[in-house]
Short mmCIF file of C-alpha atoms and ligand atoms in Angstrom, two decimals:
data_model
loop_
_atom_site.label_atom_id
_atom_site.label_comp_id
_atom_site.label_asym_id
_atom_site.label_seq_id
_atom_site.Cartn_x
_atom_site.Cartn_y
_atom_site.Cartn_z
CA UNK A 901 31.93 7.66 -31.97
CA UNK A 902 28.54 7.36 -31.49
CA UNK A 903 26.11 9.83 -29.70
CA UNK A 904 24.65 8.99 -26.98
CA UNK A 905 21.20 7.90 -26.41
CA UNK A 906 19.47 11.10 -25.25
CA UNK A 907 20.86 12.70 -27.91
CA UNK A 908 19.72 10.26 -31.05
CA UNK A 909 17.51 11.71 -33.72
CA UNK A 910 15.38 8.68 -33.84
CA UNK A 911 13.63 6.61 -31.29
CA UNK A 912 13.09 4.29 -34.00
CA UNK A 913 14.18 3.06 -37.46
CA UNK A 914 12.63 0.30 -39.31
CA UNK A 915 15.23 -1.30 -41.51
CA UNK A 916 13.26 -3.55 -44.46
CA UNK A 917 10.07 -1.10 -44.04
CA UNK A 918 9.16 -1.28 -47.64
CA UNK A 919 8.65 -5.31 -47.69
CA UNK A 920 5.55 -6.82 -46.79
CA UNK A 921 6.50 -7.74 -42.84
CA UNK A 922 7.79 -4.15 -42.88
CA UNK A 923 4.38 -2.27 -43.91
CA UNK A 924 2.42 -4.89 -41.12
CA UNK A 925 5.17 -3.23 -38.80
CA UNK A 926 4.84 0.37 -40.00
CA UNK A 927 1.10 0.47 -39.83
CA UNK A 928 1.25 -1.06 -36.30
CA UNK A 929 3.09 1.89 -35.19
CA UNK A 930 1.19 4.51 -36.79
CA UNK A 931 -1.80 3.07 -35.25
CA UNK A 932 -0.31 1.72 -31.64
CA UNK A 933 3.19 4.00 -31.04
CA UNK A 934 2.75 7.11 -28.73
CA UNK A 935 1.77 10.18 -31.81
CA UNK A 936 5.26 11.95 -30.21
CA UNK A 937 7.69 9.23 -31.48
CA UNK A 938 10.45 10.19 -33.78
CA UNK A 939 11.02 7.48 -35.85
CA UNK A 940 12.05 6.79 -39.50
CA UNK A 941 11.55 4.21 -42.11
CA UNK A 942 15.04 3.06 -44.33
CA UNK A 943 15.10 1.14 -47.23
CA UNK A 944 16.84 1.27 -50.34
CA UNK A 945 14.31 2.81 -53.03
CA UNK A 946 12.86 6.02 -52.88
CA UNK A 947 10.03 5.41 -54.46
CA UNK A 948 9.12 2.61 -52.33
CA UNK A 949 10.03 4.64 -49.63
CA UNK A 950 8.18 7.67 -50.49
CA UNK A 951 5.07 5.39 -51.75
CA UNK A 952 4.63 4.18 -48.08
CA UNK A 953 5.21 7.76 -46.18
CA UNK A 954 1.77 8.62 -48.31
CA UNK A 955 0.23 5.51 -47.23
CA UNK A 956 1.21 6.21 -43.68
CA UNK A 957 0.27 9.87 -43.57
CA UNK A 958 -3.36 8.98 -44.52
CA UNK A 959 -3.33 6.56 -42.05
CA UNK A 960 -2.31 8.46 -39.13
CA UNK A 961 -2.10 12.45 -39.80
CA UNK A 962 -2.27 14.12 -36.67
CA UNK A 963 1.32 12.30 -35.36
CA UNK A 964 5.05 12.97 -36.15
CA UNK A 965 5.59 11.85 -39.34
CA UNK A 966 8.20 9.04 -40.42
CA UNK A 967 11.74 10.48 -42.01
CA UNK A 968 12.91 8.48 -44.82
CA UNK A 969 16.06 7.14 -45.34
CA UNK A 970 17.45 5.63 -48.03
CA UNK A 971 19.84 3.27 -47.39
CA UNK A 972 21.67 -0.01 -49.11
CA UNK A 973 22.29 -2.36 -45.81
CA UNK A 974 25.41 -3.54 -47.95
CA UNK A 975 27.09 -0.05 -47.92
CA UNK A 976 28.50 0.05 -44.31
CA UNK A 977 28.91 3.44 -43.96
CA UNK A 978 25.31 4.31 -44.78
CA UNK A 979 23.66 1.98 -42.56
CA UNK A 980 26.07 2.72 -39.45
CA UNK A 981 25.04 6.58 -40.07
CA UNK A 982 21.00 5.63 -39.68
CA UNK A 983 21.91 3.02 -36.78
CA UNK A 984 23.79 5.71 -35.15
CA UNK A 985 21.26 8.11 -35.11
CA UNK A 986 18.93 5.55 -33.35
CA UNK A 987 17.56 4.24 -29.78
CA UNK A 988 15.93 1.07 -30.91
CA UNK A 989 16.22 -0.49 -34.75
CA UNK A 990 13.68 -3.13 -36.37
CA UNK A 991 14.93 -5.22 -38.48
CA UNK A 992 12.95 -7.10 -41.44
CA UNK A 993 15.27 -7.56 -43.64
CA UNK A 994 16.01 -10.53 -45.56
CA UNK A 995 18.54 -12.40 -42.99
CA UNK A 996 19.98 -14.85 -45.19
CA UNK A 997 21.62 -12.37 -47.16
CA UNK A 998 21.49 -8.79 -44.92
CA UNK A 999 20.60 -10.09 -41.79
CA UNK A 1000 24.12 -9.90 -40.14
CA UNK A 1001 25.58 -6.49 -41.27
CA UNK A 1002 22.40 -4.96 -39.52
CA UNK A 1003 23.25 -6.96 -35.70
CA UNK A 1004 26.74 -5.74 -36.54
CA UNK A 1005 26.24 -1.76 -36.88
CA UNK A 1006 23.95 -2.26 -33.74
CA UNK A 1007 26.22 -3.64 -32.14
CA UNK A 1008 28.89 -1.33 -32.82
CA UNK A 1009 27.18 1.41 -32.28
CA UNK A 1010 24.96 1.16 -29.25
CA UNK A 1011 21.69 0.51 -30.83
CA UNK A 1012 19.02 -1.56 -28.96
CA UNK A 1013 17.68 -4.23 -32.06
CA UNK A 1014 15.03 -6.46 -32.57
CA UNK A 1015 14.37 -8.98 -35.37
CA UNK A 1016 12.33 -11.79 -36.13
CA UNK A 1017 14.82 -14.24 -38.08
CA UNK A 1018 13.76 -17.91 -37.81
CA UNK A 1019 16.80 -19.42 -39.19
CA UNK A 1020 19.12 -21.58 -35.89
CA UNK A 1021 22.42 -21.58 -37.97
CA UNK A 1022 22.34 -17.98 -38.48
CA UNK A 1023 21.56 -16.90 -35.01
CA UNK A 1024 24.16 -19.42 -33.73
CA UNK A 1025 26.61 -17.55 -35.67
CA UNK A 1026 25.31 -13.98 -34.41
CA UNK A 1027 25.56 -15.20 -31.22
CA UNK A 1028 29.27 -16.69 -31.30
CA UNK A 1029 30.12 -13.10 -33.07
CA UNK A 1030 27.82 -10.58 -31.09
CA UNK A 1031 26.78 -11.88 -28.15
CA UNK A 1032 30.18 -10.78 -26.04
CA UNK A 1033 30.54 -7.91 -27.76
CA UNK A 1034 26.97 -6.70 -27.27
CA UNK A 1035 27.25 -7.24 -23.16
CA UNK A 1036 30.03 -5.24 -23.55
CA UNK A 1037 28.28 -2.06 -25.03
CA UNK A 1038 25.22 -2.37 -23.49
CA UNK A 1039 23.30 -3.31 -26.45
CA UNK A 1040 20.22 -5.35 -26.09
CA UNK A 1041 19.55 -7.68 -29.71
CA UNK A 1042 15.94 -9.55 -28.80
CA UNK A 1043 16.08 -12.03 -31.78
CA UNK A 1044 12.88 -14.35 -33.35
CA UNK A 1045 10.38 -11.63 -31.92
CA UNK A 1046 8.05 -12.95 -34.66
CA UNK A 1047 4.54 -14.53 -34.80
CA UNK A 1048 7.05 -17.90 -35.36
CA UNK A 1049 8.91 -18.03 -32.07
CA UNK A 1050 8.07 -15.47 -29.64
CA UNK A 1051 4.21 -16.52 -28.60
CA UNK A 1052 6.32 -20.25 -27.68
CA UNK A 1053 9.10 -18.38 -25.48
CA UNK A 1054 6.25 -16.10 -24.40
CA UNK A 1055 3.94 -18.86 -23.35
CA UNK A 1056 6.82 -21.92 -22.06
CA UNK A 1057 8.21 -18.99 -19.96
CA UNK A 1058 4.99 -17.64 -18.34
CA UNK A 1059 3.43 -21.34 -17.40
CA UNK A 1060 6.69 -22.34 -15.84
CA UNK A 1061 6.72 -19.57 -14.01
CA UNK A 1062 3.27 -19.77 -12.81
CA UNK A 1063 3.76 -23.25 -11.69
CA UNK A 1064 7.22 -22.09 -9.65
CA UNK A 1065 5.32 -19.05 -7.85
CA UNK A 1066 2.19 -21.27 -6.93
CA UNK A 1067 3.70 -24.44 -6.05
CA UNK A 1068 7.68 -23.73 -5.66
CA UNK A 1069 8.28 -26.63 -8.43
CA UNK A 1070 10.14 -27.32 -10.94
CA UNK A 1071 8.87 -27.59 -15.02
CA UNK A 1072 10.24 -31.36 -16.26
CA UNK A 1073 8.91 -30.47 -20.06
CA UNK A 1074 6.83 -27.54 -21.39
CA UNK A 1075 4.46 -28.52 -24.30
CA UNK A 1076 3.07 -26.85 -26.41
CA UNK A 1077 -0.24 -26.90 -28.31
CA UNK A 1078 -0.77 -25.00 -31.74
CA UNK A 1079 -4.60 -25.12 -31.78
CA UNK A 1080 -4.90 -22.45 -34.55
CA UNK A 1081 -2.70 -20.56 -37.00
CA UNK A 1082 -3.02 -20.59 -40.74
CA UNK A 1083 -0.08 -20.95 -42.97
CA UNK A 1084 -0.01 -18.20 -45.60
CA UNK A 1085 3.70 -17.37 -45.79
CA UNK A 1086 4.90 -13.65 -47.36
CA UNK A 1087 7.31 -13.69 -50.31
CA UNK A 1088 9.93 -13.04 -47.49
CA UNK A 1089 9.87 -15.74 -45.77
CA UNK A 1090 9.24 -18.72 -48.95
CA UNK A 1091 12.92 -16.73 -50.10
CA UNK A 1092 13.83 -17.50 -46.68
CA UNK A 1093 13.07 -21.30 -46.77
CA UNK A 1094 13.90 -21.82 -50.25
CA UNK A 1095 17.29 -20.31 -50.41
CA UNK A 1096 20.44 -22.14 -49.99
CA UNK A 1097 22.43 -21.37 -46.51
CA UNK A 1098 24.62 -18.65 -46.41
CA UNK A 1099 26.30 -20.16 -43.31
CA UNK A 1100 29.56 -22.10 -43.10
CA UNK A 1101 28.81 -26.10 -43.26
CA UNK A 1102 30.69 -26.50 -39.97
CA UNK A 1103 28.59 -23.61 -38.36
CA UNK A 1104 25.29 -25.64 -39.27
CA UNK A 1105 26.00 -28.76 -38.06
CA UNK A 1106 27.53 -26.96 -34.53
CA UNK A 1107 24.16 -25.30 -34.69
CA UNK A 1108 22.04 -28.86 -35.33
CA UNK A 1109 20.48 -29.88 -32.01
CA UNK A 1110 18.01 -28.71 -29.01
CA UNK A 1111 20.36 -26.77 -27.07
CA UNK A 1112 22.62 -25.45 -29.66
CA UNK A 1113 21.32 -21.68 -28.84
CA UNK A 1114 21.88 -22.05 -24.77
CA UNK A 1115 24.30 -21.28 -22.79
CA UNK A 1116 23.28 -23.86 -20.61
CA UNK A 1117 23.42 -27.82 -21.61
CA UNK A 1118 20.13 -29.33 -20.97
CA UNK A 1119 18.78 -33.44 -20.74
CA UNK A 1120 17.95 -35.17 -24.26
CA UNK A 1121 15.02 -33.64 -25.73
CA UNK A 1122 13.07 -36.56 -27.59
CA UNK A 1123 9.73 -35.89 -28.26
CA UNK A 1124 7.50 -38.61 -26.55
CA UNK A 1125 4.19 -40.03 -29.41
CA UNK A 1126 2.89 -43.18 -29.80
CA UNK A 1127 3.77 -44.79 -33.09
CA UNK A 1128 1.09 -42.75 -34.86
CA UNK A 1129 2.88 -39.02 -33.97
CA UNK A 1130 0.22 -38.61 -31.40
CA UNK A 1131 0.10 -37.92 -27.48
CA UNK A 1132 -2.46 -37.22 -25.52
CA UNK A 1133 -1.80 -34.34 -22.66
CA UNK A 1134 -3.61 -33.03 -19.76
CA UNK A 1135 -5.15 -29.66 -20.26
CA UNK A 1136 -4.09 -29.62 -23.61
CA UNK A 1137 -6.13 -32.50 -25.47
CA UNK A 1138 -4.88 -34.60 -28.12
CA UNK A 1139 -1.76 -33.53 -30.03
CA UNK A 1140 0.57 -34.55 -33.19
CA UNK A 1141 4.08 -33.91 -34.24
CA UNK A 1142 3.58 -31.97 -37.54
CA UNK A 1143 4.52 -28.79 -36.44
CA UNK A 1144 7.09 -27.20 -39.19
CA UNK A 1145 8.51 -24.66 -35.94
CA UNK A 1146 9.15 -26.96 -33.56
CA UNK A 1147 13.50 -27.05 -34.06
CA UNK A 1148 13.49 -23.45 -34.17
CA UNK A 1149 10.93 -22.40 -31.34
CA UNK A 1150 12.44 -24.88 -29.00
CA UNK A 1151 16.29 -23.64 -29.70
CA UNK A 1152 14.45 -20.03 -28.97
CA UNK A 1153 12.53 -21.42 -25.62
CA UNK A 1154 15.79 -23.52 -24.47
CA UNK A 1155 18.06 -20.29 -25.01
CA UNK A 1156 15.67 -18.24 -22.78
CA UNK A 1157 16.02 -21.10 -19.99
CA UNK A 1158 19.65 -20.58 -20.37
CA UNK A 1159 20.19 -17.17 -20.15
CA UNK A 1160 17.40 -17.39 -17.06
CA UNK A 1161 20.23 -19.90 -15.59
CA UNK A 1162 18.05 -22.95 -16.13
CA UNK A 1163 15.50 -21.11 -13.54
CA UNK A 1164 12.10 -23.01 -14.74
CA UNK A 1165 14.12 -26.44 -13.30
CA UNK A 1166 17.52 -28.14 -14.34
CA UNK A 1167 15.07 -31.38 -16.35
CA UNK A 1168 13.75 -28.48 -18.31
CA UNK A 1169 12.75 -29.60 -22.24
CA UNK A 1170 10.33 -27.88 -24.08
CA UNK A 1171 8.09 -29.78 -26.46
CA UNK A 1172 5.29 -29.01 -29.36
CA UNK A 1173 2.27 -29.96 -31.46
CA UNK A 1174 -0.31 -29.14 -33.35
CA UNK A 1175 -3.97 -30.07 -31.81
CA UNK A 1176 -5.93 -32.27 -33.51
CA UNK A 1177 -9.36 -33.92 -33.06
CA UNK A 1178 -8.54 -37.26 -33.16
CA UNK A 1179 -5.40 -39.88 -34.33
CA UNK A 1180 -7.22 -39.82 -37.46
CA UNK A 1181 -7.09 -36.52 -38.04
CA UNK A 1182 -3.29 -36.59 -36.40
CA UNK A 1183 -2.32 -39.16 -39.20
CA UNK A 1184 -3.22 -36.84 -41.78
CA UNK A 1185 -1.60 -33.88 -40.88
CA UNK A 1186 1.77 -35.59 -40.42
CA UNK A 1187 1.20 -36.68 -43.80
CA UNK A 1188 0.35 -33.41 -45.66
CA UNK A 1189 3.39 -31.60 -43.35
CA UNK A 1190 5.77 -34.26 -44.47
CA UNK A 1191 4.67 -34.42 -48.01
CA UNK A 1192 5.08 -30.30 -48.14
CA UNK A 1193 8.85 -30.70 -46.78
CA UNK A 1194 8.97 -32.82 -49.30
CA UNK A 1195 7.63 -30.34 -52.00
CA UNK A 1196 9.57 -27.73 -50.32
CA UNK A 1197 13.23 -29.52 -50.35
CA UNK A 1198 13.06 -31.41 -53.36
CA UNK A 1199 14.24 -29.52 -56.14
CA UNK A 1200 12.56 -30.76 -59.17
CA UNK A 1201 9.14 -29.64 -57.63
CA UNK A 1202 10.73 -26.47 -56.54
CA UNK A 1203 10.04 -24.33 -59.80
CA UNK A 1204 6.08 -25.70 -59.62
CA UNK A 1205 5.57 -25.14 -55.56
CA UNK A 1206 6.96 -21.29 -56.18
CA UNK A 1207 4.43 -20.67 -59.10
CA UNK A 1208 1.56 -21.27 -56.14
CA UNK A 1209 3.94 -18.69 -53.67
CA UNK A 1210 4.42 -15.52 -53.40
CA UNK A 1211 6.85 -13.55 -54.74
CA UNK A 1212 9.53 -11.28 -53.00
CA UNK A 1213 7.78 -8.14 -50.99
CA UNK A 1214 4.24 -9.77 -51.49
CA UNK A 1215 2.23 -11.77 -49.31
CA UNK A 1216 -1.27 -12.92 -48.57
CA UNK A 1217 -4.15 -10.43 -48.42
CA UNK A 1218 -4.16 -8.52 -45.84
CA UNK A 1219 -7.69 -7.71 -45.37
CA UNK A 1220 -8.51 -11.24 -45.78
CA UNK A 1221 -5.68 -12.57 -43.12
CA UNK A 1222 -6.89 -10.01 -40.72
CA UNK A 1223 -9.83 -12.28 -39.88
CA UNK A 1224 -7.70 -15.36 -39.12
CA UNK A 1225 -6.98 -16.28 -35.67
CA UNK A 1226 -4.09 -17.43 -34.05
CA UNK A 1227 -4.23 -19.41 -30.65
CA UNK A 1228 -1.54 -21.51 -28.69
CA UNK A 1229 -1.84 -23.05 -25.59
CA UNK A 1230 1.35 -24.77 -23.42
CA UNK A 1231 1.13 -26.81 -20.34
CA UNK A 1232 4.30 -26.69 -17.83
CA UNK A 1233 4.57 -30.31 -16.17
CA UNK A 1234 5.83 -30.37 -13.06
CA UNK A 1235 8.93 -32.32 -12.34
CA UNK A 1236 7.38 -34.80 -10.24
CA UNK A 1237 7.38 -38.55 -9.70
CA UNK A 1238 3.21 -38.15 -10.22
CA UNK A 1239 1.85 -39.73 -13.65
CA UNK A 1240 2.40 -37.30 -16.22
CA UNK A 1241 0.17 -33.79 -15.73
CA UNK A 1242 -1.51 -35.42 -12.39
CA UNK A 1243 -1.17 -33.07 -9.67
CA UNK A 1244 -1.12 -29.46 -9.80
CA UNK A 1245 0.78 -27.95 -13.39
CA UNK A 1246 1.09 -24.19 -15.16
CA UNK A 1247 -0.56 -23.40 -18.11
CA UNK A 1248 -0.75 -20.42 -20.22
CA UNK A 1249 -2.63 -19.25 -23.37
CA UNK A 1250 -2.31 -16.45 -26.31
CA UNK A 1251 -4.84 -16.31 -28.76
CA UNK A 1252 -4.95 -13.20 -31.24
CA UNK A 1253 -7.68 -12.00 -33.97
CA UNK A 1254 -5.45 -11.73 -36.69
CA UNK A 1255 -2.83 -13.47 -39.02
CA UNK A 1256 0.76 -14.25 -37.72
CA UNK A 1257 1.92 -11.20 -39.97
CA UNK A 1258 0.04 -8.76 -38.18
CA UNK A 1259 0.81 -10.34 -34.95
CA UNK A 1260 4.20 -10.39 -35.73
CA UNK A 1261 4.29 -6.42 -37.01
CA UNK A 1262 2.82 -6.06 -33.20
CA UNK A 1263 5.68 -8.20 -31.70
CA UNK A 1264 8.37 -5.94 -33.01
CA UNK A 1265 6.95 -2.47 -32.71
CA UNK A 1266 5.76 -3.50 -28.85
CA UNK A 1267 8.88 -4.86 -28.43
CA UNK A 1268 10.34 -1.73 -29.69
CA UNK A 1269 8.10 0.25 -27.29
CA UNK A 1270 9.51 -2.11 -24.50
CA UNK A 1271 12.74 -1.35 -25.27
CA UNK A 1272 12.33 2.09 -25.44
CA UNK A 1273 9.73 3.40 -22.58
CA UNK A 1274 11.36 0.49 -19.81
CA UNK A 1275 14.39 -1.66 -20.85
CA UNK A 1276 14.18 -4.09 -18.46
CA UNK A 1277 15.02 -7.66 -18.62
CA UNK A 1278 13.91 -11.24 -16.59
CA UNK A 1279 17.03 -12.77 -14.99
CA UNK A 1280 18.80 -9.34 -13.76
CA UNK A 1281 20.18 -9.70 -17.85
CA UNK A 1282 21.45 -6.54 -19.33
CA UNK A 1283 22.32 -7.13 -22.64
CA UNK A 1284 23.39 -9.07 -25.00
CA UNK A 1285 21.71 -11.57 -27.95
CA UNK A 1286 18.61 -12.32 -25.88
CA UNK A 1287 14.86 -13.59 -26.85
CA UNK A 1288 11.34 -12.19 -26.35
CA UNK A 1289 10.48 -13.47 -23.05
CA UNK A 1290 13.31 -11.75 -21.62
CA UNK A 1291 11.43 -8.50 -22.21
CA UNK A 1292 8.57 -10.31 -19.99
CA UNK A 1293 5.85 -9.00 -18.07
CA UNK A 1294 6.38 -4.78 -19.50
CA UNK A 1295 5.61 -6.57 -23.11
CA UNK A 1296 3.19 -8.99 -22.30
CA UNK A 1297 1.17 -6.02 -21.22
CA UNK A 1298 2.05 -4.08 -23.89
CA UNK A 1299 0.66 -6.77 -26.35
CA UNK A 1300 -2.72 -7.37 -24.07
CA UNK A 1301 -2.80 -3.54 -24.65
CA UNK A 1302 -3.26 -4.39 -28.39
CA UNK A 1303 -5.57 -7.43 -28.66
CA UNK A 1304 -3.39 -9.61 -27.47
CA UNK A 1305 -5.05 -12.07 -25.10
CA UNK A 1306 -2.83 -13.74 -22.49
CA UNK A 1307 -3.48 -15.49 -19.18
CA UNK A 1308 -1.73 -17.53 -16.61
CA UNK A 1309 -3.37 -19.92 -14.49
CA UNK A 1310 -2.44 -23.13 -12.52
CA UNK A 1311 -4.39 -26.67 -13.48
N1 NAP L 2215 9.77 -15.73 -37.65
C1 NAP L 2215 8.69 -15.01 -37.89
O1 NAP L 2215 7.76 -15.00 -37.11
C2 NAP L 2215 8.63 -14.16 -39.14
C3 NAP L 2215 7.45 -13.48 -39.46
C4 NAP L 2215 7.45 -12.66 -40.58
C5 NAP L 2215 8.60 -12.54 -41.37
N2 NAP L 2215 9.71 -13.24 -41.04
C6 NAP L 2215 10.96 -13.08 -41.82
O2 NAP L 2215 11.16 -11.71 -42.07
C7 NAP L 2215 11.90 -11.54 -43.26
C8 NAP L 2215 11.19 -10.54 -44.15
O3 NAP L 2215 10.03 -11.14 -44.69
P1 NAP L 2215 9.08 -10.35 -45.69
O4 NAP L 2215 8.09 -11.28 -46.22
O5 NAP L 2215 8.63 -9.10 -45.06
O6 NAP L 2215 10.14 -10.02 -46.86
P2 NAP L 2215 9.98 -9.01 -48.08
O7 NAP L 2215 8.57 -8.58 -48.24
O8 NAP L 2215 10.67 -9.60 -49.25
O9 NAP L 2215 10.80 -7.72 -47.57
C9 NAP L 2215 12.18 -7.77 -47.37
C10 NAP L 2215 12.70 -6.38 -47.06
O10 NAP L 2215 14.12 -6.47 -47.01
C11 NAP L 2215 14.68 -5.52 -47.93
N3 NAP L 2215 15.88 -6.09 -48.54
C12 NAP L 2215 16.02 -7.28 -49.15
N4 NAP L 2215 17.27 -7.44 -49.62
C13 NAP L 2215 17.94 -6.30 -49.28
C14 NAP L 2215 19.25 -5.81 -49.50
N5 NAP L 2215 20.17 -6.54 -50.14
N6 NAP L 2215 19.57 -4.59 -49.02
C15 NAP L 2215 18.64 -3.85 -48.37
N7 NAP L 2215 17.38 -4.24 -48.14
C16 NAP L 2215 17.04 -5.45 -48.60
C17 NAP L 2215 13.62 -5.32 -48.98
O11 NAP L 2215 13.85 -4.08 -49.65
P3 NAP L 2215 13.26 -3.78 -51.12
O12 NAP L 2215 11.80 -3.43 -50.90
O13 NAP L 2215 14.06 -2.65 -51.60
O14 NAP L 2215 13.41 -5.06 -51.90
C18 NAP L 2215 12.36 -5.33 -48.13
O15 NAP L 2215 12.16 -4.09 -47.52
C19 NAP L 2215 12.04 -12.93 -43.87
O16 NAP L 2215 13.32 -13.43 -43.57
C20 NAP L 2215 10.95 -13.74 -43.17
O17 NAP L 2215 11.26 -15.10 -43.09
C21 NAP L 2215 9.75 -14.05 -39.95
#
């Protein structure tokens, strides 16, 4: 049986520490975390292990060091003995082939989880498996609480809120606006695209489609261009369909309007683009994203696009992609019979100095804090297989605490 919480060894463990989301993540707590938190990093090498304890101990000295663990996630008795002895466990593994034995020991053994998987068929599975289960011991599993997903729940939720509080109505379609992120993918996450399903057929296609994620059913989600790819939206400038996310954010963004009870209005659809300067410019990038999906799922180029990727546990520079910025912007229309955007809508922005790597090692160990300092959720929700924005306004100002810019307004 496991302990209760009070009397866990750890407030945190970080499962998948020594990979190259995992160090981000590390390093974020060192740097962010209260000095008093126990915590401990697990992987399955020692010397990996013990390599990053050194690099962590020069980085912050004068706090409570990390234990180490070593642990193989496929041995189920070893990873339900670290999960046990924990309040809160990160997860970074790699969730096409680990992913689910980690929601299942905390699950089964009372231990709050976050992760930042980006794959719909998998979480559609976790969720038909663990969601039940999970309300039923208490256990809170935020999924997609990456740099990929949780700015997009963040931002639909807080500008369809903002338009409810100041004008009582109701959001017909939230869109949103990548203006800036730069894709640099880890090792992790090209293994992640590249690899073939480990999901059932049947499970995918149940999983294909908008709402597959909420518990609610919402309207058809079509996503209105002209025949270029390209819209133009109030407040938010000209935009085109290219965006690689948008299936996977908007399952995220439509399973937090569920499990709010279709709160932000029952027309609800959440929509997204990257900015561009003009249909020119909107051509082209539809072009290069297509002819990179291309690249990416045909598998005669595959062996020459991975030569130019990187390889397991690497990534980009770090120092470099700590200069990058990331800024999205989304617009919540209001479900009115005015032209589109005319009258009075919510908007909401997040911009961050930084790559979405270190942004997301700042998602997870925030959301960890969240979890662990005030474990409360939007919607009266308890527990359960929720999404970032459920942990809302306790983590938004957790992240602002951390260079995380994010405002409200009405337009
Ligand atoms: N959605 C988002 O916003 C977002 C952002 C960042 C990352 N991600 C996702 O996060 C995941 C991790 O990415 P990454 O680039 O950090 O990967 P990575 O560098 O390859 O690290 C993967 C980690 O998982 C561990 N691991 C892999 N297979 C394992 C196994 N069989 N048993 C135990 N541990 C195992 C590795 O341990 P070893 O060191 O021992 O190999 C390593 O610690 C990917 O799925 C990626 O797509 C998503």
């Amino acid at each position: 049986m496991a302990p209760k919480k009070q009397d866990r060894d750890y407030d945190v463990v970080l499962l998948g520490a020594t990979g190259y989301t995992g160090l981000l993540t590390a390093e974020h707590i060192v740097e962010h975390l209260p000095t008093s938190l126990r915590w401990a990093i697990v992987g399955r090498s020692r010397t990996k292990l013990d390599a990053l304890a050194s690099r962590l101990k020069k980085l912050g000295p004068d706090r409570i060091q990390p234990a180490i663990e070593v642990v193989s996630v496929e041995d189920q008795d070893q990873l339900d003995a670290v999960v046990r002895k924990a309040k809160v466990c990160l997860s970074v593994v790699l969730y096409f082939s680990v992913g689910r034995h980690v929601v299942r020991a905390c699950v089964e053994n009372g231990t709050d989880y976050l992760d930042v998987t980006g794959n719909i068929a998998e979480l559609y599975s976790w969720i038909e498996d663990y969601h039940e289960k999970a309300k039923a011991n208490n256990v809170a599993l935020i999924h997609a609480c990456g740099a990929f997903s949780a700015p997009h729940d963040l931002l639909a939720w807080a500008a369809a809120r903002e338009l409810k509080k100041a004008t009582s109505s109701n959001t017909s379609e939230a869109v949103l606006s990548v203006k800036k992120i730069t894709m640099s993918p880890s090792g992790g996450t090209v293994e992640s695209i590249m690899s073939k399903s480990t999901v059932d057929p049947k499970t995918q296609e149940d999983a294909r489609g908008p709402w597959s994620l909420s518990p609610l059913k919402g309207v058809p989600a079509t996503v209105p261009t002209n025949i270029f790819g390209v819209r133009h939206v109030p407040h938010l400038g000209l935009l085109a369909n290219s965006c690689f996310g948008l299936a996977q954010d908007r399952a995220i963004v439509h399973r937090t309007w569920g499990l709010l009870g279709g709160e932000y209005g029952p027309n609800f659809k959440y929509t997204e683009y990257e900015s561009v300067g003009s249909t020119l410019g909107g051509v082209a990038k539809i072009l290069s994203g297509f002819l990179l999906g291309v690249a990416l799922s045909f598998k005669p180029t595959l062996p020459l696009v991975r030569r130019f990727l990187p390889a397991q546990g690497d990534g980009p520079d770090t120092e470099k992609t700590k200069l990058q910025d990331v800024e999205l912007e989304a617009v919540a229309l209001a479900d009115t019979q005015q032209p589109e955007g005319q009258g009075k809508n919510g908007f909401a922005r997040l911009s961050y100095k930084g790559d979405t790597y270190h942004l997301t090692g700042a998602l997870l160990a925030q959301g960890a804090a969240s979890l662990l300092y005030k474990r409360e959720f939007e919607g009266g929700l308890r527990a359960g297989c929720l999404t970032p924005a459920i942990l809302g306004d306790d983590f938004l100002d957790r992240l602002r605490g951390v260079g995380v810019s994010f405002e409200a307004s009405i337009v």
